[in-house]
C-alpha cells in the first residue's frame, strides 16, 4: 500500500511541477470545490453531507485521453438519529481526509470525459459527536481510523468553457476503521476553474 501511495504522490508532484514544461502539451490546472455525500459500508449509520476543496492538474496527451491528479481536502462521515425510551439521540462521526486521486480521463467528445483511477486518502482526524435530548458531547475518534485509505473513483466530467463540472463515486477498497469491515464510499459533485 505504501508503494501505491508514494507512486500517486509522485505523479501528483510531477504534474504540478511540470506546469510550464507541459503547457505546450495541453497541461491545465485549477481549484475545485464541491459536496460529498459519504457513507460507510457494514454499519447501521446513514450517509452524511460534507464538502471537498482542493486543486487539480491535467495533462491532455491527445484529443481523447488525459491523465489528471488532484489534492483534495474532504470532510466525510456518517450520522444516525433514533429515539431511546422517548429520548432523541443523534450520533455523528466526522472524519477529515486529504485525498490524492490519480485518474485516466477518456474524452468521448471534446468536452465530455469518462474517468477512473485510484485514490489514496490520508485520515487527518475524526470526531464523534453525540446529542442526547439537546445535550451535546464531543470526543476525538481519530484512533479508530486507519491512517491510509484506498478507493476506486469512477465518474464523468464536462467542460463548460473554463468551468469543469465533475461527478464521481469513490468505491472504498480498504477498511476505513481498525475494527470491522467498513469502507468509505463517497459520491462527490464538484465545480472547478481550469487555467
Short mmCIF file of C-alpha atoms in Angstrom, two decimals:
data_model
loop_
_atom_site.label_atom_id
_atom_site.label_comp_id
_atom_site.label_asym_id
_atom_site.label_seq_id
_atom_site.Cartn_x
_atom_site.Cartn_y
_atom_site.Cartn_z
CA UNK A 1 0.00 0.00 0.00
CA UNK A 2 2.91 2.35 0.74
CA UNK A 3 4.22 1.87 -2.81
CA UNK A 4 0.81 2.80 -4.28
CA UNK A 5 0.56 5.91 -2.11
CA UNK A 6 4.12 7.02 -2.93
CA UNK A 7 3.54 6.46 -6.65
CA UNK A 8 0.37 8.55 -6.55
CA UNK A 9 2.07 11.38 -4.68
CA UNK A 10 4.96 11.32 -7.16
CA UNK A 11 2.52 11.51 -10.09
CA UNK A 12 0.72 14.46 -8.49
CA UNK A 13 4.02 16.26 -7.82
CA UNK A 14 5.23 15.63 -11.37
CA UNK A 15 2.05 17.11 -12.84
CA UNK A 16 2.23 20.22 -10.66
CA UNK A 17 5.99 20.69 -11.09
CA UNK A 18 5.75 20.30 -14.85
CA UNK A 19 3.25 23.11 -15.41
CA UNK A 20 5.44 25.32 -17.61
CA UNK A 21 7.15 22.47 -19.46
CA UNK A 22 3.92 20.66 -20.19
CA UNK A 23 1.80 23.68 -21.11
CA UNK A 24 2.57 23.15 -24.79
CA UNK A 25 1.34 19.54 -24.47
CA UNK A 26 -2.07 20.51 -23.06
CA UNK A 27 -1.45 20.94 -19.34
CA UNK A 28 -4.14 22.71 -17.32
CA UNK A 29 -4.78 23.15 -13.64
CA UNK A 30 -7.09 24.93 -11.23
CA UNK A 31 -9.02 24.99 -7.97
CA UNK A 32 -12.16 22.99 -7.35
CA UNK A 33 -14.83 22.86 -4.66
CA UNK A 34 -17.93 20.78 -4.07
CA UNK A 35 -20.08 18.50 -1.96
CA UNK A 36 -19.67 14.96 -0.65
CA UNK A 37 -22.38 12.51 0.30
CA UNK A 38 -20.41 9.94 2.29
CA UNK A 39 -21.35 6.63 3.84
CA UNK A 40 -19.59 3.66 5.40
CA UNK A 41 -20.42 0.12 4.40
CA UNK A 42 -21.18 -2.53 7.04
CA UNK A 43 -22.51 0.00 9.56
CA UNK A 44 -26.04 0.93 10.60
CA UNK A 45 -25.24 4.64 10.13
CA UNK A 46 -26.73 6.86 7.43
CA UNK A 47 -24.99 8.98 4.80
CA UNK A 48 -23.74 12.44 5.73
CA UNK A 49 -23.27 15.54 3.58
CA UNK A 50 -19.86 17.24 3.72
CA UNK A 51 -17.64 19.29 1.46
CA UNK A 52 -14.44 18.99 -0.51
CA UNK A 53 -11.97 21.53 -1.89
CA UNK A 54 -8.54 21.50 -3.47
CA UNK A 55 -6.60 21.71 -6.71
CA UNK A 56 -6.33 19.58 -9.85
CA UNK A 57 -3.82 19.23 -12.67
CA UNK A 58 -4.49 17.58 -16.02
CA UNK A 59 -2.16 16.64 -18.86
CA UNK A 60 -4.11 16.03 -22.06
CA UNK A 61 -1.94 13.97 -24.38
CA UNK A 62 -4.32 13.93 -27.38
CA UNK A 63 -7.96 14.58 -28.33
CA UNK A 64 -9.32 11.59 -26.43
CA UNK A 65 -7.04 10.93 -23.43
CA UNK A 66 -5.68 12.80 -20.43
CA UNK A 67 -4.12 11.98 -17.05
CA UNK A 68 -5.07 14.03 -14.02
CA UNK A 69 -4.10 14.25 -10.37
CA UNK A 70 -5.77 16.13 -7.54
CA UNK A 71 -5.04 17.16 -3.98
CA UNK A 72 -8.33 17.46 -2.06
CA UNK A 73 -9.41 18.14 1.50
CA UNK A 74 -12.52 16.04 2.09
CA UNK A 75 -14.93 16.12 5.02
CA UNK A 76 -16.68 12.78 5.32
CA UNK A 77 -18.62 10.84 7.91
CA UNK A 78 -21.87 9.17 8.87
CA UNK A 79 -24.83 10.02 11.06
CA UNK A 80 -27.69 8.28 12.86
CA UNK A 81 -30.87 9.52 14.55
CA UNK A 82 -33.05 7.43 16.82
CA UNK A 83 -35.26 7.57 19.91
CA UNK A 84 -34.34 5.61 23.04
CA UNK A 85 -37.07 5.41 25.71
CA UNK A 86 -38.58 8.64 24.39
CA UNK A 87 -35.20 10.44 24.34
CA UNK A 88 -33.99 11.76 20.98
CA UNK A 89 -30.42 10.75 20.17
CA UNK A 90 -28.27 11.90 17.25
CA UNK A 91 -24.87 10.30 16.68
CA UNK A 92 -22.38 11.67 14.16
CA UNK A 93 -18.92 10.54 13.14
CA UNK A 94 -16.99 13.23 11.27
CA UNK A 95 -13.74 12.41 9.52
CA UNK A 96 -11.26 14.64 7.68
CA UNK A 97 -9.20 13.31 4.77
CA UNK A 98 -6.51 14.51 2.43
CA UNK A 99 -7.29 12.66 -0.81
CA UNK A 100 -4.99 12.21 -3.81
CA UNK A 101 -6.85 10.78 -6.82
CA UNK A 102 -4.92 9.93 -9.99
CA UNK A 103 -7.28 9.46 -12.93
CA UNK A 104 -7.32 8.38 -16.55
CA UNK A 105 -9.73 10.64 -18.45
CA UNK A 106 -11.27 9.31 -21.66
CA UNK A 107 -12.81 12.12 -23.73
CA UNK A 108 -15.81 10.81 -25.66
CA UNK A 109 -16.38 14.33 -27.04
CA UNK A 110 -14.22 17.44 -26.89
CA UNK A 111 -15.72 18.45 -23.52
CA UNK A 112 -17.15 15.22 -22.03
CA UNK A 113 -14.84 12.77 -20.25
CA UNK A 114 -15.35 9.42 -18.54
CA UNK A 115 -12.80 8.86 -15.79
CA UNK A 116 -11.48 6.21 -13.46
CA UNK A 117 -8.34 5.57 -11.49
CA UNK A 118 -7.17 5.10 -7.94
CA UNK A 119 -7.31 7.39 -4.90
CA UNK A 120 -5.15 7.39 -1.80
CA UNK A 121 -6.66 9.04 1.26
CA UNK A 122 -4.98 10.06 4.48
CA UNK A 123 -7.09 10.45 7.60
CA UNK A 124 -6.24 13.79 9.21
CA UNK A 125 -8.52 13.26 12.21
CA UNK A 126 -12.02 12.33 13.29
CA UNK A 127 -14.54 13.30 15.91
CA UNK A 128 -17.54 11.51 17.42
CA UNK A 129 -20.43 13.79 18.35
CA UNK A 130 -23.46 12.66 20.33
CA UNK A 131 -26.52 14.77 21.04
CA UNK A 132 -28.86 13.33 23.66
CA UNK A 133 -32.06 15.23 24.41
CA UNK A 134 -30.39 18.51 23.38
CA UNK A 135 -27.12 17.95 25.28
CA UNK A 136 -24.09 17.63 23.02
CA UNK A 137 -20.83 15.80 23.76
CA UNK A 138 -17.71 15.51 21.57
CA UNK A 139 -14.75 13.15 21.64
CA UNK A 140 -11.73 12.56 19.42
CA UNK A 141 -12.11 9.45 17.27
CA UNK A 142 -9.03 9.53 15.06
CA UNK A 143 -7.55 6.47 16.77
CA UNK A 144 -10.35 4.19 15.45
CA UNK A 145 -9.49 5.00 11.80
CA UNK A 146 -6.72 3.58 9.65
CA UNK A 147 -4.31 6.32 8.57
CA UNK A 148 -4.40 5.35 4.87
CA UNK A 149 -7.49 4.73 2.74
CA UNK A 150 -7.65 3.42 -0.83
CA UNK A 151 -10.62 3.81 -3.15
CA UNK A 152 -11.52 3.50 -6.83
CA UNK A 153 -13.11 6.66 -8.28
CA UNK A 154 -15.43 6.34 -11.28
CA UNK A 155 -17.04 9.41 -12.79
CA UNK A 156 -17.82 11.83 -15.56
CA UNK A 157 -16.84 15.44 -16.20
CA UNK A 158 -17.94 18.18 -18.57
CA UNK A 159 -16.05 21.32 -19.55
CA UNK A 160 -18.31 24.34 -19.80
CA UNK A 161 -15.80 26.89 -21.04
CA UNK A 162 -13.22 27.28 -18.24
CA UNK A 163 -15.61 25.67 -15.72
CA UNK A 164 -15.24 21.92 -15.14
CA UNK A 165 -18.24 20.08 -13.68
CA UNK A 166 -17.38 16.69 -12.21
CA UNK A 167 -19.50 13.90 -10.69
CA UNK A 168 -17.90 10.75 -9.34
CA UNK A 169 -18.36 7.89 -6.93
CA UNK A 170 -15.44 6.66 -4.85
CA UNK A 171 -15.74 2.94 -4.09
CA UNK A 172 -13.88 2.10 -0.89
CA UNK A 173 -11.34 -0.72 -1.24
CA UNK A 174 -9.50 -0.66 2.10
CA UNK A 175 -11.07 -0.81 5.56
CA UNK A 176 -11.70 2.64 7.00
CA UNK A 177 -11.94 1.58 10.65
CA UNK A 178 -9.46 -0.55 12.54
CA UNK A 179 -12.30 -2.78 13.76
CA UNK A 180 -14.80 -4.35 11.35
CA UNK A 181 -15.15 -4.33 7.58
CA UNK A 182 -16.44 -0.81 6.97
CA UNK A 183 -15.26 1.08 3.89
CA UNK A 184 -15.66 4.72 2.90
CA UNK A 185 -17.97 5.24 -0.08
CA UNK A 186 -18.37 8.81 -1.30
CA UNK A 187 -20.46 10.44 -4.02
CA UNK A 188 -18.79 13.71 -4.98
CA UNK A 189 -20.07 16.62 -7.05
CA UNK A 190 -17.59 19.44 -7.78
CA UNK A 191 -17.03 22.52 -9.92
CA UNK A 192 -13.56 23.65 -10.90
CA UNK A 193 -11.97 26.52 -12.78
CA UNK A 194 -9.46 25.49 -15.45
CA UNK A 195 -6.39 27.64 -16.24
#
